[in-house]
Tab-separated table of C-alpha atoms in Angstrom:
chain	number	residue	atom	x	y	z
A	24	MET	CA	77.237	82.669	45.734
A	25	LYS	CA	78.950	85.956	46.022
A	26	TRP	CA	79.381	86.206	49.588
A	27	VAL	CA	81.051	82.367	49.562
A	28	LEU	CA	83.612	83.632	46.868
A	29	GLY	CA	84.492	86.897	49.001
A	30	PHE	CA	85.460	84.638	52.113
A	31	VAL	CA	87.319	82.468	49.453
A	32	LEU	CA	89.474	85.647	48.540
A	33	LEU	CA	89.933	86.585	52.179
A	34	GLY	CA	91.205	82.868	53.150
A	35	SER	CA	94.027	83.270	50.249
A	36	LEU	CA	94.911	86.647	51.228
A	37	HIS	CA	95.489	84.984	54.815
A	38	LEU	CA	97.569	82.659	53.157
A	39	ALA	CA	99.551	84.798	51.070
A	40	SER	CA	100.544	87.205	53.609
A	41	GLY	CA	103.060	84.879	55.289
A	42	LYS	CA	104.437	86.411	58.492
A	43	LEU	CA	101.536	88.898	59.297
A	44	SER	CA	97.811	88.504	58.523
A	45	LEU	CA	93.991	89.515	59.461
A	46	VAL	CA	91.128	87.277	59.370
A	47	LEU	CA	87.498	87.409	60.090
A	48	LYS	CA	86.928	85.540	63.527
A	49	SER	CA	83.321	85.790	63.726
A	50	PRO	CA	80.705	85.092	62.076
A	51	GLU	CA	82.503	82.117	61.107
A	52	ALA	CA	80.104	81.194	58.303
A	53	GLY	CA	77.642	82.454	56.458
A	54	PRO	CA	77.001	86.289	55.018
A	55	VAL	CA	77.412	89.110	57.117
A	56	LEU	CA	74.342	91.245	57.664
A	57	GLU	CA	74.137	94.868	58.714
A	58	GLY	CA	73.532	95.128	62.439
A	59	GLN	CA	75.631	92.223	63.322
A	60	SER	CA	78.707	91.924	65.566
A	61	ILE	CA	81.796	90.940	64.293
A	62	THR	CA	85.328	90.122	65.290
A	63	LEU	CA	88.598	90.682	63.365
A	64	GLU	CA	91.948	89.049	64.656
A	65	CYS	CA	95.602	89.764	63.915
A	66	LEU	CA	97.619	86.817	63.562
A	67	SER	CA	101.373	86.182	63.292
A	68	ASP	CA	103.331	83.257	61.949
A	69	GLU	CA	106.394	84.211	64.277
A	70	ASP	CA	105.365	86.129	67.129
A	71	GLU	CA	102.635	84.583	69.622
A	72	ASP	CA	102.777	87.985	71.710
A	73	MET	CA	100.539	90.439	69.700
A	74	SER	CA	101.242	93.355	72.140
A	75	ALA	CA	103.292	94.935	69.648
A	76	TYR	CA	100.734	95.403	66.809
A	77	THR	CA	97.981	97.661	66.328
A	78	PHE	CA	94.945	98.174	64.104
A	79	GLU	CA	94.597	100.666	61.233
A	80	LYS	CA	91.812	101.711	59.146
A	81	TYR	CA	92.130	103.357	55.683
A	82	ALA	CA	90.148	106.895	55.296
A	83	LYS	CA	89.635	107.099	51.598
A	84	TYR	CA	89.099	110.711	51.302
A	85	MET	CA	92.383	111.158	53.144
A	86	ASP	CA	94.163	108.556	51.363
A	87	SER	CA	96.027	107.430	54.616
A	88	TRP	CA	96.003	104.977	57.252
A	89	PHE	CA	94.966	105.868	60.950
A	90	ALA	CA	95.328	103.658	64.019
A	91	VAL	CA	92.079	102.829	65.505
A	92	ASP	CA	93.258	101.949	69.261
A	93	GLY	CA	95.201	104.216	71.285
A	94	SER	CA	94.813	107.729	71.831
A	95	THR	CA	94.857	109.659	68.425
A	96	ARG	CA	93.359	112.665	67.336
A	97	PHE	CA	91.348	110.625	64.841
A	98	ARG	CA	90.258	108.099	67.192
A	99	CYS	CA	86.411	109.685	67.317
A	100	TRP	CA	85.917	108.908	63.903
A	101	TYR	CA	86.186	105.352	65.036
A	102	TYR	CA	84.333	105.478	68.223
A	103	ASP	CA	82.214	102.363	67.271
A	104	VAL	CA	85.219	99.802	67.405
A	105	ASN	CA	86.545	97.844	70.428
A	106	VAL	CA	90.255	96.981	70.323
A	107	SER	CA	90.832	93.914	72.802
A	108	ARG	CA	94.329	92.894	74.059
A	109	SER	CA	93.868	89.358	75.912
A	110	ALA	CA	96.582	86.648	76.381
A	111	GLY	CA	98.353	88.075	73.764
A	112	ARG	CA	95.861	88.103	71.436
A	113	LEU	CA	94.964	91.050	69.094
A	114	GLN	CA	91.372	91.666	68.158
A	115	LEU	CA	88.679	94.072	67.002
A	116	GLN	CA	85.158	94.017	67.288
A	117	ILE	CA	82.580	96.213	65.735
A	118	PRO	CA	79.292	95.636	67.671
A	119	GLU	CA	76.851	96.653	65.279
A	120	VAL	CA	79.010	96.901	61.646
A	121	GLN	CA	77.489	99.124	58.902
A	122	SER	CA	78.230	99.364	55.201
A	123	TRP	CA	80.116	102.511	55.909
A	124	ASN	CA	82.424	101.044	58.657
A	125	ASN	CA	83.478	97.757	57.398
A	126	GLY	CA	87.182	98.553	56.335
A	127	PRO	CA	89.451	98.350	54.930
A	128	PHE	CA	91.200	97.293	58.190
A	129	ARG	CA	94.906	96.058	58.342
A	130	CYS	CA	97.282	95.088	61.427
A	131	VAL	CA	100.668	96.589	61.722
A	132	GLN	CA	103.866	96.198	64.015
A	133	ASN	CA	104.940	99.207	65.767
A	134	ASN	CA	108.157	101.123	64.433
A	135	GLY	CA	108.258	98.426	61.638
A	136	THR	CA	108.777	98.915	57.849
A	137	GLU	CA	105.859	98.955	55.469
A	138	GLN	CA	107.139	96.062	53.670
A	139	ASP	CA	107.319	93.477	56.171
A	140	SER	CA	105.252	94.828	59.098
A	141	ALA	CA	101.540	95.273	57.587
A	142	SER	CA	99.140	92.620	56.969
A	143	ASN	CA	96.429	92.280	54.011
A	144	SER	CA	93.633	95.021	53.913
A	145	LEU	CA	90.572	93.199	54.862
A	146	SER	CA	86.960	94.835	54.245
A	147	VAL	CA	84.030	92.483	55.423
A	148	PRO	CA	81.386	92.290	52.977
A	149	VAL	CA	78.280	93.608	54.648
A	150	HIS	CA	74.773	92.916	53.231
A	151	TYR	CA	71.894	95.116	53.666
A	152	LEU	CA	68.371	95.983	52.350
A	153	ARG	CA	66.749	99.479	53.104
A	154	ASP	CA	63.053	100.300	53.393
A	155	VAL	CA	61.009	100.036	50.406
A	156	SER	CA	59.356	102.898	48.737
A	157	LEU	CA	56.352	103.784	46.363
A	158	PHE	CA	55.936	106.702	43.921
A	159	LYS	CA	54.057	107.270	40.879
A	160	ASP	CA	56.423	109.585	38.933
A	161	THR	CA	60.053	110.327	39.056
A	162	SER	CA	59.682	113.719	40.638
A	163	PHE	CA	61.658	115.217	43.736
A	164	TYR	CA	58.191	115.607	45.605
A	165	SER	CA	57.007	112.071	44.951
A	166	ARG	CA	60.001	110.453	45.974
A	167	TYR	CA	60.701	112.174	49.267
A	168	SER	CA	57.154	113.312	50.467
A	169	GLU	CA	54.766	111.043	52.432
A	170	GLN	CA	54.813	107.377	51.200
A	171	LEU	CA	52.139	106.446	48.570
A	172	LYS	CA	49.693	104.343	50.367
A	173	VAL	CA	46.383	104.842	48.439
A	174	LEU	CA	46.108	105.716	44.598
A	175	THR	CA	42.508	106.743	43.020
A	176	VAL	CA	42.262	106.551	39.147
A	177	ALA	CA	39.002	106.695	37.526
A	178	PRO	CA	38.200	103.954	35.065
A	179	GLY	CA	39.946	104.243	31.667
A	180	GLY	CA	43.119	105.957	33.218
A	181	ALA	CA	46.440	104.622	33.526
A	182	VAL	CA	48.366	103.640	36.482
A	183	GLU	CA	52.154	103.484	36.953
A	184	VAL	CA	53.731	102.984	40.357
A	185	GLU	CA	57.403	102.261	40.897
A	186	CYS	CA	58.899	100.371	43.626
A	187	SER	CA	62.140	101.208	44.793
A	188	ALA	CA	64.566	100.075	47.395
A	189	THR	CA	68.512	100.335	48.338
A	190	ALA	CA	70.531	97.193	48.944
A	191	SER	CA	73.970	96.015	49.087
A	192	GLU	CA	72.995	93.979	45.645
A	193	ASN	CA	70.369	94.807	43.127
A	194	PRO	CA	67.544	93.872	44.322
A	195	GLN	CA	64.750	91.504	42.758
A	196	TYR	CA	61.449	92.948	42.506
A	197	SER	CA	58.061	91.683	42.036
A	198	TRP	CA	54.224	92.715	42.316
A	199	SER	CA	51.156	90.603	43.507
A	200	ARG	CA	47.532	91.274	43.937
A	201	GLU	CA	45.671	90.155	47.322
A	202	GLY	CA	43.166	87.300	46.626
A	203	ASP	CA	44.727	86.571	43.062
A	204	ASP	CA	47.493	84.557	41.712
A	205	TRP	CA	48.803	87.286	39.408
A	206	VAL	CA	52.418	87.983	39.849
A	207	GLU	CA	54.581	90.870	37.838
A	208	LEU	CA	58.318	90.250	38.019
A	209	SER	CA	59.220	93.971	37.901
A	210	ASN	CA	59.763	97.182	40.100
A	211	LYS	CA	56.824	98.877	38.149
A	212	LEU	CA	53.243	98.182	38.597
A	213	LYS	CA	51.487	99.024	35.227
A	214	ILE	CA	47.965	98.929	34.084
A	215	GLN	CA	47.228	100.658	30.567
A	216	LYS	CA	43.358	101.101	30.986
A	217	VAL	CA	42.147	100.682	34.316
A	218	ARG	CA	38.664	98.763	34.996
A	219	GLU	CA	36.577	98.750	38.300
A	220	GLU	CA	37.663	95.110	38.823
A	221	ASP	CA	41.463	96.097	39.008
A	222	ALA	CA	40.846	97.803	42.202
A	223	GLY	CA	42.566	95.944	45.308
A	224	THR	CA	45.442	95.817	47.411
A	225	TYR	CA	48.863	95.370	45.253
A	226	THR	CA	52.024	94.408	47.537
A	227	CYS	CA	55.517	95.111	46.020
A	228	THR	CA	58.152	92.349	47.531
A	229	VAL	CA	61.994	93.078	47.231
A	230	GLN	CA	64.262	90.229	47.762
A	231	HIS	CA	67.937	90.454	48.137
A	232	PRO	CA	69.499	88.252	45.403
A	233	SER	CA	72.016	86.322	47.744
A	234	VAL	CA	70.355	86.373	51.056
A	235	PRO	CA	66.950	84.887	51.128
A	236	SER	CA	66.479	86.082	54.537
A	237	LEU	CA	66.520	89.800	53.454
A	238	SER	CA	63.061	90.654	52.337
A	239	LYS	CA	60.392	93.601	52.523
A	240	THR	CA	57.194	94.379	51.616
A	241	ARG	CA	55.012	97.628	50.729
A	242	THR	CA	51.180	97.632	50.120
A	243	LEU	CA	49.295	100.073	47.850
A	244	GLN	CA	45.309	100.529	47.934
A	245	LEU	CA	44.089	101.003	44.262
A	246	LEU	CA	40.593	102.762	44.393
A	247	VAL	CA	38.695	103.005	40.752
A	248	VAL	CA	36.086	105.338	41.209
A	249	PRO	CA	34.228	107.989	38.453
A	250	GLU	CA	36.355	111.066	37.827
A	251	ALA	CA	33.714	112.920	39.281
A	252	GLU	CA	34.101	111.381	42.429
A	253	SER	CA	37.798	110.721	42.402
A	254	ARG	CA	38.519	114.683	42.173
A	255	LEU	CA	38.395	114.889	46.198
A	256	VAL	CA	39.264	111.880	47.553
A	257	LEU	CA	40.756	111.448	50.804
A	258	PRO	CA	44.452	111.369	49.898
A	259	GLN	CA	43.998	114.714	47.649
A	260	LEU	CA	41.711	116.228	50.435
A	261	ASN	CA	44.623	115.655	53.071
A	262	LEU	CA	47.188	117.243	50.772
A	263	ILE	CA	44.946	120.352	50.276
A	264	LEU	CA	44.741	120.486	53.947
A	265	MET	CA	48.721	119.776	54.387
A	266	ALA	CA	49.316	123.008	52.005
A	267	GLY	CA	46.293	125.145	52.578
A	268	ILE	CA	46.559	125.375	56.487
A	269	PRO	CA	49.981	126.551	56.804
A	270	ALA	CA	49.110	128.959	54.081
A	271	LEU	CA	46.230	130.382	55.842
A	272	VAL	CA	48.465	130.516	59.146
A	273	LEU	CA	50.929	132.678	57.224
A	274	VAL	CA	48.588	135.160	56.135
A	275	LEU	CA	47.246	135.594	59.553
A	276	VAL	CA	50.547	136.527	60.656
A	277	ILE	CA	50.881	139.036	57.956
A	278	VAL	CA	47.922	140.832	58.548
A	279	SER	CA	48.236	140.982	62.096
A	280	LEU	CA	51.636	142.405	61.768
A	281	ALA	CA	50.208	145.093	59.404
A	282	VAL	CA	47.301	146.078	61.732
A	283	TYR	CA	49.870	146.456	64.643
A	284	LEU	CA	52.171	148.149	62.554
A	285	SER	CA	49.473	150.690	61.232
A	286	ARG	CA	48.249	151.307	64.881
A	287	ARG	CA	51.652	152.100	66.176
A	288	ARG	CA	52.115	154.497	63.230
A	289	THR	CA	48.897	156.366	63.699
A	290	SER	CA	49.399	156.943	67.531
A	291	SER	CA	52.813	158.396	67.049
A	292	LEU	CA	51.449	160.938	64.352
A	293	LYS	CA	48.793	161.983	67.014
A	294	GLY	CA	51.460	163.381	69.619
A	295	PRO	CA	50.963	164.094	73.346
A	296	ILE	CA	47.330	165.466	74.335
A	297	ASP	CA	47.504	169.322	74.863
A	298	ASP	CA	45.321	169.211	78.353
A	299	ARG	CA	46.139	173.028	78.940
A	300	SER	CA	42.482	173.875	79.054
A	301	MET	CA	41.592	171.453	81.960
A	302	LYS	CA	43.575	173.330	84.230
A	303	LYS	CA	41.979	176.592	84.047
A	304	PRO	CA	39.479	176.440	87.180
A	305	ILE	CA	36.037	177.605	87.041
A	306	TYR	CA	34.472	179.647	89.760
A	307	ARG	CA	30.646	180.277	90.774
A	308	SER	CA	30.449	183.242	89.502
A	309	SER	CA	32.203	182.640	86.228
A	310	VAL	CA	30.306	182.382	82.906
A	311	GLU	CA	31.616	178.928	82.321
A	312	SER	CA	30.274	177.769	85.889
A	313	VAL	CA	27.301	175.696	86.149
A	314	SER	CA	24.247	176.591	87.763
A	315	SER	CA	24.478	175.020	91.470
A	316	THR	CA	22.028	175.802	94.648
A	317	VAL	CA	24.959	175.065	96.955
A	318	GLY	CA	27.254	177.598	97.952
A	319	ASP	CA	31.088	177.122	96.938
A	320	SER	CA	34.216	179.608	97.182
A	321	GLN	CA	36.435	176.787	95.919
A	322	PRO	CA	37.282	176.029	92.316
A	323	LEU	CA	35.382	173.305	90.809
A	324	VAL	CA	38.583	172.045	88.867
């Protein structure tokens, strides 16, 4: 297995370094899985007290080594590692190792020369298997939109669904059908001329090639219905609603804004109301007065 070869190489590096070496203390056996806790230890053939040594990590894009313990301006990059100095031992622990923070690491002697004060560099092989995705074409929308769960096809149509997952090694794919012993060793489910009896639940199984415990599945419901009925089945209707509702809201906002701006412009064009005619008093003897049986010497307005 590949992870066994990796640990053999790590062991050979440990023996070849002579004075100073960096080794994987835990886990002691088996592959390292993403999310596990790992511990590295710096060892010296000459010094039992490792207080004069420190850990460094290589920054690929800066092409430099940086100390991961101590107060440096790059310490925030490696907040997920813990360095312990107990009983003269120097250990580095990563509580939840990921593929991006697995190394390379090394330990170095403070104020030493590069030739005799640095250990071997060590990158821990981390195995992982990401979530499984199903899509029916290679378009960007299909790959990164909602997961394909139901596929509706008319009789005589063609089906091609691709199963994809990211892993530390090229994964193995297989398709199976519920209630049937049919198995297809491929990452693609292909049916050239669909029949009604092809309808059912299909499962894509993704297996890590060297770690049997890493395995994931994703299911697909295949519906075979006449073409007239398959035009607006539930998945397509949901897609129409998802696209139509935001468009309708946008139209309503634009119309409301246009009405508001139109009314505001109209009111600004009218100008202030001329009420000079309302200031003229009307007397009882005036021709503009209204007939009344009650005497009044005061203006009506």
